Amino acid sequence: MTAQRVAIIGAGVSGLCALKCCLDEGLVPICFERSGDIGGLWRFEEHPEEGRASIYPSLIINASKELMCFSDFPIPEDFPNYMHNSKIMEYFRMYAQHFDLLRHIRFRTNVCRVTKHPDFAATGQWEVVAESEGKQEVDVFDAVLVCTGHHTEAHLPLSTFPGLEKFEGWYLHSRDYKGLQSFWGKRVVVVGTGNSGCDIAVELSQVAKQVFLSTRRGTWVLHRVADGGYPFDYIYLRRFLQLLYRLMPHIINFLISRKLNARFNHTLYGLQPQHMVFEQHPTVSDNLSNRIISGKVLVKPNIQEFTETSAIFDDGTREEIDAVVFATGYSFSFPFLEGYVKVVENQISLYKFMFPPDLEKPTLAFIGLIQPLGPIMPISELQCRWATRVFKGLLDLPPSANMLADIMQTKEEMAKRYVKSQRHTIQVDYIPYMDELACQVGVKPNLLALFLTDPKLALEVLFGPCTPYQYRLRGPGKWPGAREAILTQHQRVVKPLQTTAKGRPPHSSTTSHIFKFFSIGLIVATLAYVSLSP
Ligand code: FAD
């Protein structure tokens, strides 16, 4: 039997791991990338390119290296914990080179159309029309992985801002923001307090005369640097904390909001939202509060209307302004798949955010079409591990009706939990979603078995950060280096910070887990004793 051919559309982070997973499964991948290089969103260019996400030069990721890496390729120990986009590109290039992925990519080739082959019902095959140097070619594939990202099309709701047409200054979307040069001495409004909005407001406040940060509903601000100086996700994306959150979401939400307010009082800073911390995609900014307290950024409510020279806010205040940056998010669509998937206001019906539920054959999957409370990269990778095994016929999807019911339920849960917004249509919680995917593939760590056979590792898996290596400990795609990677993750976090001869050696994180384990045991025993006492 000839190996199945898989078309991968896009060579960003999702496309790269899609290539690697196809090769691991003995499939024959061909990746089409419309631009001339890998990296997708993370490759900075001075000028935005049609059809590819575009970033500002100062962008630093808000997921730390041990959490965002691919599961069988740890990021070098001397790389910083939160990487600049150029450093992330360095890592992606190392990954592509190590697994020899580049030779499977056709650069400067745009996929224009994907349609079912006439024999689709029997074969599940697709016809892919790709264009390169003005020439279109059709090729037949056994399966397709869509890895085109969801941060490409700027969402610019101009009609919701009356008067903008007469505004005499200039405005742009954050996608087109390429640095602070043209903002020296200007009065600027940044609209939106998501990650881009806060990053840009902070950056502009270094040179602008005044920055106004307009927010409709406020936001909780998380920090990259958490307790003890460790990365936030390294401290908080842990299985036992996830368990606590599942058991008592309101209490955890309350405790986290107290912690965030202890850093700076969100009401005092005009940012206090009505909703709880985990009811909105988190904003991460280490500097926003400094810029607010130094008066360089003034927080404002929603903009009611623009005049020729000013913005009038919902509270009736009016500010003279020169420029507006709309950090109002993104829309996504898949024009090359017209007729097969429908997207309305960023709502799409996919089983587990991956599979269209109504195809005769499960040979199409979307990768990275999620907005996690955590990093996208390991999720894309695990999605690819699942999809490739479905394509090979090793794993089945449920019947269409069950998939539809699951999609409806997921949508209802999302609607109940999150603030209604185009931003919250593909939200997932990192650990539960990774575990769900892992169950499908058969690679979820078995904690009980681990405690019996390898308690040291089990402690790190339960109490330590939920790093992607956990999904390489067993099952298909098991990686012999996974155990070692987990037990040495703390060293890789500490290493880039030890830049002086006086740097203290890292203490073993396992010791601290054992300490925590006994502390929790002690608390439980005390509670049991108190409740049983007459
Ligand atoms: P992309 O990186 O967008 O890559 C898609 C690729 O597909 C591109 O190379 C494009 O050229 C190609 N393509 C598109 N259409 C076609 C076609 N028809 N034919 C051929 N090729 C095509 N995520 C995090 O996890 N952590 C962060 O801190 C983080 N920060 C972010 C900050 C900003 C400002 C933004 C906008 C996003 C951020 N993200 C972050 C999300 C980001 O989208 C992901 O990290 C990641 O880039 C997604 O990778 P991807 O490969 O799925 O998509």
Coordinates of C-alpha atoms and ligand atoms in Angstrom, one line a residue:
M1 CA 0.0 0.0 0.0
T2 CA 1.4 3.5 -0.9
A3 CA 1.8 5.9 1.9
Q4 CA -0.9 8.5 2.3
R5 CA -0.2 12.0 1.1
V6 CA -1.1 14.9 3.3
A7 CA -1.4 18.6 2.3
I8 CA -0.4 21.0 5.0
I9 CA -1.5 24.6 4.5
G10 CA 0.8 27.0 6.2
A11 CA 4.4 26.7 7.6
G12 CA 3.9 28.6 10.9
V13 CA 4.3 26.8 14.2
S14 CA 1.3 24.6 13.5
G15 CA 2.5 23.7 10.0
L16 CA 6.0 22.8 11.3
C17 CA 4.7 20.4 13.9
A18 CA 2.2 19.0 11.4
L19 CA 5.1 18.1 9.1
K20 CA 7.0 16.5 11.9
C21 CA 3.9 14.4 13.1
C22 CA 3.1 13.3 9.5
L23 CA 6.7 12.1 9.1
D24 CA 6.6 10.3 12.5
E25 CA 3.5 8.5 11.4
G26 CA 5.0 7.5 8.0
L27 CA 2.7 9.8 6.0
V28 CA 4.0 11.8 3.1
P29 CA 3.4 15.5 3.8
I30 CA 3.7 18.4 1.4
C31 CA 3.4 21.8 3.1
F32 CA 2.3 24.9 1.1
E33 CA 3.5 28.2 2.4
R34 CA 2.4 31.4 0.7
S35 CA 5.4 33.5 2.0
G36 CA 9.1 32.8 1.5
D37 CA 10.0 31.4 4.9
I38 CA 8.8 29.5 7.9
G39 CA 7.5 30.9 11.3
G40 CA 4.2 32.4 10.3
L41 CA 3.2 35.1 12.8
W42 CA 6.5 35.0 14.7
R43 CA 8.6 36.1 11.7
F44 CA 8.8 39.9 11.9
E45 CA 8.9 41.9 8.7
E46 CA 8.9 45.6 8.4
H47 CA 5.9 45.6 6.1
P48 CA 2.8 43.4 6.7
E49 CA 2.4 40.7 4.1
E50 CA -1.0 39.9 2.5
G51 CA -2.4 36.7 4.1
R52 CA 0.2 36.4 6.8
A53 CA 0.0 37.6 10.4
S54 CA 2.1 40.6 11.2
I55 CA 3.7 41.6 14.5
Y56 CA 5.5 44.6 16.1
P57 CA 9.3 44.5 16.4
S58 CA 9.3 44.4 20.2
L59 CA 6.9 41.5 20.6
I60 CA 7.9 39.1 23.4
I61 CA 5.9 35.9 23.9
N62 CA 3.8 35.6 27.0
A63 CA 4.3 31.9 27.4
S64 CA 7.5 30.7 29.0
K65 CA 9.9 28.5 27.2
E66 CA 9.4 25.3 29.2
L67 CA 5.6 25.5 28.6
M68 CA 5.7 26.6 25.0
C69 CA 8.2 24.2 23.5
F70 CA 7.5 21.1 21.4
S71 CA 7.2 18.0 23.5
D72 CA 10.3 16.2 22.3
F73 CA 12.5 19.2 21.6
P74 CA 13.3 21.3 24.7
I75 CA 14.3 24.8 24.2
P76 CA 18.1 25.3 24.9
E77 CA 18.8 25.9 28.5
D78 CA 20.5 29.2 27.9
F79 CA 17.5 30.7 26.0
P80 CA 15.6 33.2 28.1
N81 CA 12.4 32.1 29.7
Y82 CA 10.2 34.6 27.8
M83 CA 11.6 34.9 24.3
H84 CA 11.7 37.8 21.9
N85 CA 10.1 37.0 18.5
S86 CA 13.6 36.7 16.9
K87 CA 14.7 34.1 19.5
I88 CA 11.5 32.1 18.9
M89 CA 12.3 32.1 15.3
E90 CA 15.8 30.8 16.2
Y91 CA 14.1 27.9 18.0
F92 CA 11.7 27.1 15.1
R93 CA 14.7 27.1 12.7
M94 CA 16.5 24.6 15.0
Y95 CA 13.4 22.4 15.1
A96 CA 13.0 22.5 11.3
Q97 CA 16.6 21.7 10.8
H98 CA 16.8 19.0 13.4
F99 CA 13.8 17.1 12.0
D100 CA 14.7 17.9 8.4
L101 CA 11.4 19.6 7.7
L102 CA 12.3 22.3 5.1
R103 CA 12.6 20.0 2.2
H104 CA 8.8 19.2 2.5
I105 CA 7.8 22.8 2.2
R106 CA 6.9 24.6 -1.1
F107 CA 7.5 28.3 -0.4
R108 CA 5.8 31.1 -2.2
T109 CA 2.9 28.8 -2.9
N110 CA -0.6 29.9 -2.0
V111 CA -3.4 27.4 -1.6
C112 CA -6.4 28.9 -3.4
R113 CA -8.9 26.1 -3.3
V114 CA -9.5 22.8 -1.6
T115 CA -12.4 20.7 -2.9
K116 CA -13.6 17.2 -2.4
H117 CA -12.3 14.7 -5.0
P118 CA -15.2 13.2 -7.1
D119 CA -14.6 9.9 -5.2
F120 CA -14.5 11.6 -1.8
A121 CA -17.2 9.4 -0.3
A122 CA -15.1 6.3 -1.0
T123 CA -11.6 7.7 -0.6
G124 CA -11.8 10.8 1.5
Q125 CA -9.4 12.5 -1.0
W126 CA -9.1 16.2 -1.7
E127 CA -8.1 18.2 -4.7
V128 CA -5.8 21.1 -3.7
V129 CA -5.3 24.0 -6.1
A130 CA -2.0 25.8 -5.3
E131 CA -0.6 28.8 -7.1
S132 CA 3.1 29.7 -7.4
E133 CA 4.6 32.4 -9.7
G134 CA 1.2 33.0 -11.2
K135 CA 0.7 29.3 -12.2
Q136 CA -2.0 27.1 -10.7
E137 CA -1.6 23.4 -10.2
V138 CA -4.0 20.8 -8.9
D139 CA -2.9 17.8 -6.9
V140 CA -4.8 15.1 -5.1
F141 CA -4.2 14.4 -1.4
D142 CA -5.5 11.8 1.0
A143 CA -5.9 14.3 3.8
V144 CA -5.5 18.0 4.6
L145 CA -4.3 19.9 7.6
V146 CA -5.3 23.5 7.7
C147 CA -2.5 25.5 9.6
T148 CA -3.3 29.0 8.5
G149 CA -3.6 30.7 11.9
H150 CA -6.2 33.0 13.2
H151 CA -4.4 36.3 13.7
T152 CA -4.2 37.5 10.1
E153 CA -7.4 39.4 9.3
A154 CA -7.6 42.6 11.3
H155 CA -10.9 43.1 13.0
L156 CA -11.6 46.8 12.6
P157 CA -15.1 47.7 13.7
L158 CA -15.1 51.2 12.3
S159 CA -18.9 51.5 12.2
T160 CA -19.0 51.2 16.0
F161 CA -17.1 54.5 16.2
P162 CA -19.3 57.3 14.9
G163 CA -17.4 60.3 13.5
L164 CA -14.2 58.4 12.6
E165 CA -14.7 59.4 9.0
K166 CA -14.2 63.0 9.9
F167 CA -11.2 62.5 12.2
E168 CA -8.3 64.4 10.8
G169 CA -5.5 62.5 12.5
W170 CA -4.5 59.0 11.5
Y171 CA -5.5 55.6 12.7
L172 CA -4.3 52.0 12.2
H173 CA -4.9 48.5 13.4
S174 CA -2.4 46.9 15.8
R175 CA -1.5 44.5 12.9
D176 CA 0.0 47.5 11.1
Y177 CA 1.9 48.9 14.1
K178 CA 5.6 48.6 13.4
G179 CA 7.2 50.8 16.1
L180 CA 7.0 54.1 17.9
Q181 CA 8.8 56.4 15.4
S182 CA 5.8 58.3 14.0
F183 CA 4.3 58.8 17.5
W184 CA 7.0 61.1 19.1
G185 CA 5.3 63.9 20.9
K186 CA 1.8 62.9 19.8
R187 CA -1.4 62.3 21.7
V188 CA -2.6 58.8 21.0
V189 CA -5.6 56.7 21.9
V190 CA -5.1 52.9 22.0
V191 CA -8.4 51.1 21.8
G192 CA -8.5 47.7 23.5
T193 CA -6.8 46.2 26.6
G194 CA -5.9 42.8 25.2
N195 CA -2.3 41.9 24.9
S196 CA -1.5 43.9 21.8
G197 CA -3.3 47.0 23.2
C198 CA -1.5 47.0 26.5
D199 CA 1.9 46.3 24.9
I200 CA 1.5 49.1 22.4
A201 CA 0.2 51.6 25.0
V202 CA 3.2 50.9 27.2
E203 CA 5.6 51.2 24.3
L204 CA 4.1 54.4 22.9
S205 CA 4.1 56.0 26.3
Q206 CA 7.9 56.2 26.2
V207 CA 7.7 58.8 23.4
A208 CA 4.2 60.0 23.0
K209 CA 3.1 63.2 24.7
Q210 CA 0.1 61.3 26.2
V211 CA -1.4 57.8 25.7
F212 CA -5.0 57.1 26.5
L213 CA -6.0 53.5 26.8
S214 CA -9.6 53.0 26.1
T215 CA -11.4 50.0 27.5
R216 CA -15.0 48.9 27.3
R217 CA -15.1 46.5 30.2
G218 CA -11.7 46.6 31.9
T219 CA -9.4 43.7 32.2
W220 CA -7.4 41.7 34.7
V221 CA -3.7 42.1 34.2
L222 CA -1.5 39.1 34.8
H223 CA 2.3 39.4 34.9
R224 CA 5.0 37.4 33.2
V225 CA 7.1 37.4 36.4
A226 CA 5.3 35.6 39.2
D227 CA 6.1 34.5 42.7
G228 CA 9.8 34.3 43.4
G229 CA 10.6 35.7 39.9
Y230 CA 9.5 32.5 38.1
P231 CA 7.5 32.6 34.9
F232 CA 3.7 32.9 35.6
D233 CA 2.7 29.9 33.6
Y234 CA 5.5 27.8 35.1
I235 CA 4.0 28.5 38.6
Y236 CA 0.3 28.3 37.8
L237 CA -0.1 25.7 35.0
R238 CA 0.1 22.8 37.3
R239 CA -2.1 19.7 37.6
F240 CA -2.8 20.0 41.2
L241 CA -3.8 23.7 40.8
Q242 CA -6.1 22.7 37.9
L243 CA -7.7 20.1 40.2
L244 CA -8.3 22.8 42.8
Y245 CA -9.8 25.0 40.1
R246 CA -12.1 22.2 39.0
L247 CA -13.2 21.6 42.6
M248 CA -13.8 25.2 43.5
P249 CA -13.6 27.6 40.5
H250 CA -15.2 30.5 42.4
I251 CA -12.8 30.3 45.3
I252 CA -9.8 30.1 43.0
N253 CA -11.1 32.9 40.8
F254 CA -11.5 35.0 44.0
L255 CA -8.0 34.1 45.3
I256 CA -6.3 34.9 42.0
S257 CA -8.2 38.2 41.7
R258 CA -7.1 39.1 45.2
K259 CA -3.5 38.3 44.3
L260 CA -3.7 40.4 41.2
N261 CA -5.3 43.3 43.1
A262 CA -2.5 43.0 45.7
R263 CA 0.0 43.8 42.9
F264 CA -2.1 46.8 41.9
N265 CA -5.7 47.6 42.8
H266 CA -7.6 47.3 39.5
T267 CA -10.3 49.7 40.7
L268 CA -7.8 52.3 41.6
Y269 CA -6.2 52.0 38.2
G270 CA -9.5 52.1 36.3
L271 CA -9.2 48.6 35.0
Q272 CA -11.5 46.6 37.3
P273 CA -13.8 44.4 35.2
Q274 CA -17.2 43.1 36.2
H275 CA -16.2 39.6 35.3
M276 CA -13.9 37.1 37.1
V277 CA -10.3 36.5 36.1
F278 CA -10.9 33.3 34.0
E279 CA -14.0 34.6 32.3
Q280 CA -11.9 36.5 29.8
H281 CA -8.8 35.8 27.8
P282 CA -6.0 37.0 30.1
T283 CA -4.0 40.1 29.4
V284 CA -0.3 39.9 30.3
S285 CA 1.6 43.0 31.0
D286 CA 4.5 43.7 33.4
N287 CA 4.7 47.4 32.8
L288 CA 1.2 48.7 32.4
S289 CA 0.8 49.6 36.0
N290 CA 4.1 51.5 36.0
R291 CA 3.1 53.6 33.0
I292 CA -0.3 54.3 34.6
I293 CA 1.1 55.4 37.9
S294 CA 3.6 57.7 36.1
G295 CA 0.7 59.3 34.2
K296 CA 2.1 58.4 30.8
V297 CA -0.9 56.1 30.2
L298 CA -4.4 57.3 31.2
V299 CA -7.1 54.7 31.3
K300 CA -10.4 55.8 29.6
P301 CA -13.8 54.2 29.0
N302 CA -15.2 53.3 25.6
I303 CA -15.0 55.9 22.9
Q304 CA -18.5 57.4 22.2
E305 CA -17.5 59.3 19.1
F306 CA -14.7 61.0 17.2
T307 CA -14.6 64.7 16.1
E308 CA -12.1 66.2 13.7
T309 CA -9.5 66.5 16.4
S310 CA -10.6 64.6 19.4
A311 CA -12.2 61.5 21.0
I312 CA -15.2 61.8 23.3
F313 CA -15.5 59.0 25.8
D314 CA -18.5 57.4 27.4
D315 CA -18.0 59.4 30.6
G316 CA -18.3 62.6 28.6
T317 CA -14.6 63.5 28.8
R318 CA -13.0 64.8 25.6
E319 CA -9.4 64.5 24.7
E320 CA -7.5 66.1 21.8
I321 CA -5.7 63.4 19.9
D322 CA -3.4 63.0 16.9
A323 CA -3.7 59.2 16.3
V324 CA -5.6 56.1 17.1
V325 CA -4.3 52.5 17.4
F326 CA -7.2 49.9 17.2
A327 CA -6.1 46.8 19.1
T328 CA -9.5 45.3 18.4
G329 CA -8.5 41.8 17.6
Y330 CA -8.8 39.5 14.6
S331 CA -11.3 37.6 12.5
F332 CA -10.7 34.4 10.7
S333 CA -12.0 32.7 7.6
F334 CA -11.1 29.9 5.2
P335 CA -11.9 31.2 1.7
F336 CA -10.1 28.3 0.1
L337 CA -12.5 25.9 1.7
E338 CA -15.7 27.6 0.7
G339 CA -18.7 25.4 1.1
Y340 CA -17.1 23.0 3.6
V341 CA -16.8 25.2 6.7
K342 CA -18.9 28.2 7.7
V343 CA -17.5 30.9 9.9
V344 CA -19.9 33.6 11.3
E345 CA -18.3 36.2 13.6
N346 CA -15.5 33.8 14.5
Q347 CA -18.0 31.0 15.3
I348 CA -17.1 27.7 13.6
S349 CA -18.5 24.2 14.3
L350 CA -15.6 21.8 14.7
Y351 CA -15.4 18.7 16.8
K352 CA -12.8 19.5 19.5
F353 CA -12.0 22.6 17.5
M354 CA -10.5 20.4 14.8
F355 CA -12.8 18.2 12.7
P356 CA -15.8 19.2 10.6
P357 CA -18.5 16.9 12.0
D358 CA -20.4 16.3 8.7
L359 CA -17.8 14.8 6.3
E360 CA -18.2 11.3 5.0
K361 CA -14.5 10.7 5.8
P362 CA -12.4 12.3 8.6
T363 CA -9.6 13.6 6.3
L364 CA -9.7 17.3 7.1
A365 CA -8.5 18.9 10.3
F366 CA -7.8 22.4 11.6
I367 CA -4.7 22.9 13.7
G368 CA -4.1 25.7 16.1
L369 CA -7.6 27.1 15.7
I370 CA -7.8 27.6 19.5
Q371 CA -7.3 30.5 21.9
P372 CA -5.8 28.8 25.0
L373 CA -5.2 30.0 28.5
G374 CA -1.6 28.9 27.9
P375 CA 0.6 28.4 24.9
I376 CA -0.6 27.4 21.4
M377 CA 2.5 25.4 20.3
P378 CA 2.1 22.2 22.3
I379 CA -1.6 22.2 21.6
S380 CA -1.0 22.4 17.8
E381 CA 1.5 19.5 18.2
L382 CA -0.8 17.2 20.1
Q383 CA -3.7 18.1 17.7
C384 CA -1.4 16.9 14.9
R385 CA -0.6 13.7 16.7
W386 CA -4.3 13.0 16.9
A387 CA -5.2 14.0 13.4
T388 CA -2.5 12.0 11.8
R389 CA -3.6 8.9 13.6
V390 CA -7.2 9.5 12.5
F391 CA -6.1 9.9 8.9
K392 CA -4.3 6.6 9.1
G393 CA -7.5 4.9 10.3
L394 CA -5.9 4.0 13.7
L395 CA -8.4 6.1 15.6
D396 CA -12.1 6.7 14.8
L397 CA -14.2 9.8 15.4
P398 CA -17.6 9.4 16.9
P399 CA -20.7 9.5 14.7
S400 CA -21.7 12.8 13.3
A401 CA -24.6 13.3 15.6
N402 CA -22.4 12.8 18.7
M403 CA -19.8 15.2 17.4
L404 CA -22.5 17.8 16.8
A405 CA -23.9 17.3 20.3
D406 CA -20.4 17.8 21.7
I407 CA -19.9 21.0 19.7
M408 CA -23.2 22.4 21.0
Q409 CA -22.3 21.5 24.6
T410 CA -18.8 23.1 24.2
K411 CA -20.4 26.3 22.8
E412 CA -22.9 26.5 25.6
E413 CA -20.2 26.1 28.2
M414 CA -18.1 28.8 26.6
A415 CA -21.1 31.1 26.4
K416 CA -21.8 30.5 30.1
R417 CA -18.3 31.2 31.2
Y418 CA -16.9 33.9 29.0
V419 CA -17.8 37.5 28.4
K420 CA -19.7 37.6 25.1
S421 CA -17.3 38.7 22.4
Q422 CA -15.9 37.7 19.1
R423 CA -12.7 37.1 21.0
H424 CA -14.2 34.2 23.0
T425 CA -15.3 31.6 20.4
I426 CA -12.4 29.2 20.4
Q427 CA -11.3 29.4 24.1
V428 CA -9.8 26.3 25.7
D429 CA -8.2 25.7 29.1
Y430 CA -4.7 24.5 28.6
I431 CA -4.4 21.4 30.8
P432 CA -8.0 20.0 30.4
Y433 CA -7.8 20.5 26.6
M434 CA -4.4 18.9 26.4
D435 CA -5.6 16.0 28.5
E436 CA -8.6 15.6 26.3
L437 CA -6.5 15.4 23.2
A438 CA -4.0 13.1 25.0
C439 CA -6.8 10.7 25.9
Q440 CA -7.7 10.4 22.3
V441 CA -4.1 9.6 21.3
G442 CA -3.5 7.4 24.4
V443 CA -0.7 9.5 25.8
K444 CA -2.2 11.1 28.9
P445 CA 0.2 10.5 31.8
N446 CA -1.1 7.7 34.1
L447 CA -0.5 9.3 37.5
L448 CA -1.4 6.2 39.6
A449 CA 1.0 4.0 37.6
L450 CA 3.7 6.7 37.9
F451 CA 3.3 7.0 41.7
L452 CA 3.8 3.2 41.9
T453 CA 6.7 2.9 39.6
D454 CA 8.5 6.3 39.6
P455 CA 7.3 8.4 42.5
K456 CA 9.9 11.1 41.9
L457 CA 8.6 11.7 38.4
A458 CA 5.0 11.4 39.6
L459 CA 5.5 14.2 42.1
E460 CA 6.9 16.5 39.4
V461 CA 4.1 15.6 37.0
L462 CA 1.4 16.3 39.6
F463 CA 2.9 19.3 41.5
G464 CA 5.3 20.6 38.9
P465 CA 4.5 22.7 35.8
C466 CA 2.5 20.8 33.2
T467 CA 5.2 20.9 30.6
P468 CA 4.6 19.3 27.1
Y469 CA 7.1 16.4 27.8
Q470 CA 4.4 14.9 30.1
Y471 CA 2.6 13.8 26.9
R472 CA 5.6 11.9 25.7
L473 CA 6.0 9.6 28.7
R474 CA 3.8 6.8 27.3
G475 CA 1.8 5.6 24.3
P476 CA 2.3 6.3 20.6
G477 CA 5.1 8.8 20.0
K478 CA 6.7 8.0 23.4
W479 CA 10.0 9.9 23.7
P480 CA 12.8 8.3 25.8
G481 CA 14.1 11.8 26.7
A482 CA 10.7 12.8 28.3
R483 CA 11.5 11.8 31.9
E484 CA 14.9 13.5 31.9
A485 CA 13.4 16.6 30.3
I486 CA 10.8 16.8 33.1
L487 CA 13.3 16.3 35.9
T488 CA 15.7 18.9 34.5
Q489 CA 13.1 21.6 33.5
H490 CA 13.8 23.6 36.6
Q491 CA 17.5 23.8 35.6
R492 CA 16.6 25.2 32.2
V493 CA 14.4 27.9 33.8
V494 CA 17.2 29.0 36.2
K495 CA 20.1 28.8 33.8
P496 CA 19.5 31.9 31.7
L497 CA 19.2 33.9 34.9
Q498 CA 22.6 32.9 36.3
T499 CA 24.6 35.4 34.4
T500 CA 26.9 36.3 37.3
A501 CA 29.5 34.1 39.0
K502 CA 27.5 34.7 42.2
G503 CA 24.4 33.1 40.9
R504 CA 23.1 30.6 43.5
P505 CA 22.7 27.0 42.4
P506 CA 19.1 26.0 41.8
H507 CA 17.4 24.1 44.5
S508 CA 15.7 20.9 43.4
S509 CA 12.1 21.5 42.6
T510 CA 11.2 17.9 43.6
T511 CA 12.2 18.7 47.1
S512 CA 9.8 21.6 47.2
H513 CA 7.1 19.3 45.8
I514 CA 7.7 16.8 48.5
F515 CA 7.4 19.6 51.0
K516 CA 4.2 20.8 49.4
F517 CA 2.9 17.2 49.3
F518 CA 3.4 16.8 53.0
S519 CA 2.0 20.3 53.7
I520 CA -1.2 19.4 51.9
G521 CA -1.3 16.1 53.7
L522 CA -0.9 17.9 57.0
I523 CA -3.7 20.3 56.2
V524 CA -6.1 17.5 55.1
A525 CA -5.2 15.5 58.3
T526 CA -5.8 18.6 60.5
L527 CA -9.1 19.3 58.8
A528 CA -10.2 15.7 59.2
Y529 CA -9.1 15.7 62.9
V530 CA -11.0 19.0 63.6
S531 CA -14.2 17.8 61.8
L532 CA -14.1 14.4 63.6
S533 CA -13.4 15.8 67.0
P534 CA -16.4 15.9 69.3
Ligands
FAD1 P1 0.5 31.5 11.9 O1 1.7 31.7 12.7 O2 -0.4 32.6 11.6 O3 1.0 30.8 10.5 C1 0.1 30.6 9.4 C2 0.9 30.4 8.2 O4 0.0 30.0 7.1 C3 1.6 31.7 7.7 O5 3.0 31.4 7.5 C4 0.9 32.1 6.4 O6 1.7 32.7 5.4 C5 0.4 30.7 5.9 N1 -0.8 30.7 5.1 C6 -2.0 31.3 5.3 N2 -2.9 31.1 4.3 C7 -2.2 30.3 3.4 C8 -2.6 29.8 2.2 N3 -3.8 29.9 1.7 N4 -1.7 29.0 1.5 C9 -0.4 28.9 1.9 N5 0.0 29.4 3.1 C10 -0.9 30.1 3.9 N6 0.4 32.5 21.1 C11 1.0 32.0 22.1 O7 0.9 30.8 22.3 N7 1.7 32.8 23.0 C12 1.8 34.1 22.8 O8 2.5 34.8 23.6 C13 1.2 34.7 21.7 N8 1.4 36.0 21.4 C14 0.7 36.6 20.4 C15 0.9 37.9 20.2 C16 0.2 38.6 19.1 C17 0.4 40.0 18.9 C18 -0.6 37.8 18.3 C19 -1.3 38.4 17.1 C20 -0.7 36.4 18.4 C21 0.0 35.8 19.5 N9 -0.1 34.4 19.7 C22 0.5 33.9 20.8 C23 -0.9 33.5 18.8 C24 -0.2 33.1 17.6 O9 -1.1 33.1 16.6 C25 0.4 31.7 17.7 O10 1.5 31.7 18.7 C26 1.0 31.0 16.5 O11 1.7 31.9 15.7 C27 0.0 30.3 15.7 O12 0.7 29.6 14.7 P2 0.0 29.0 13.4 O13 1.1 28.3 12.7 O14 -1.2 28.3 13.8 O15 -0.4 30.3 12.6

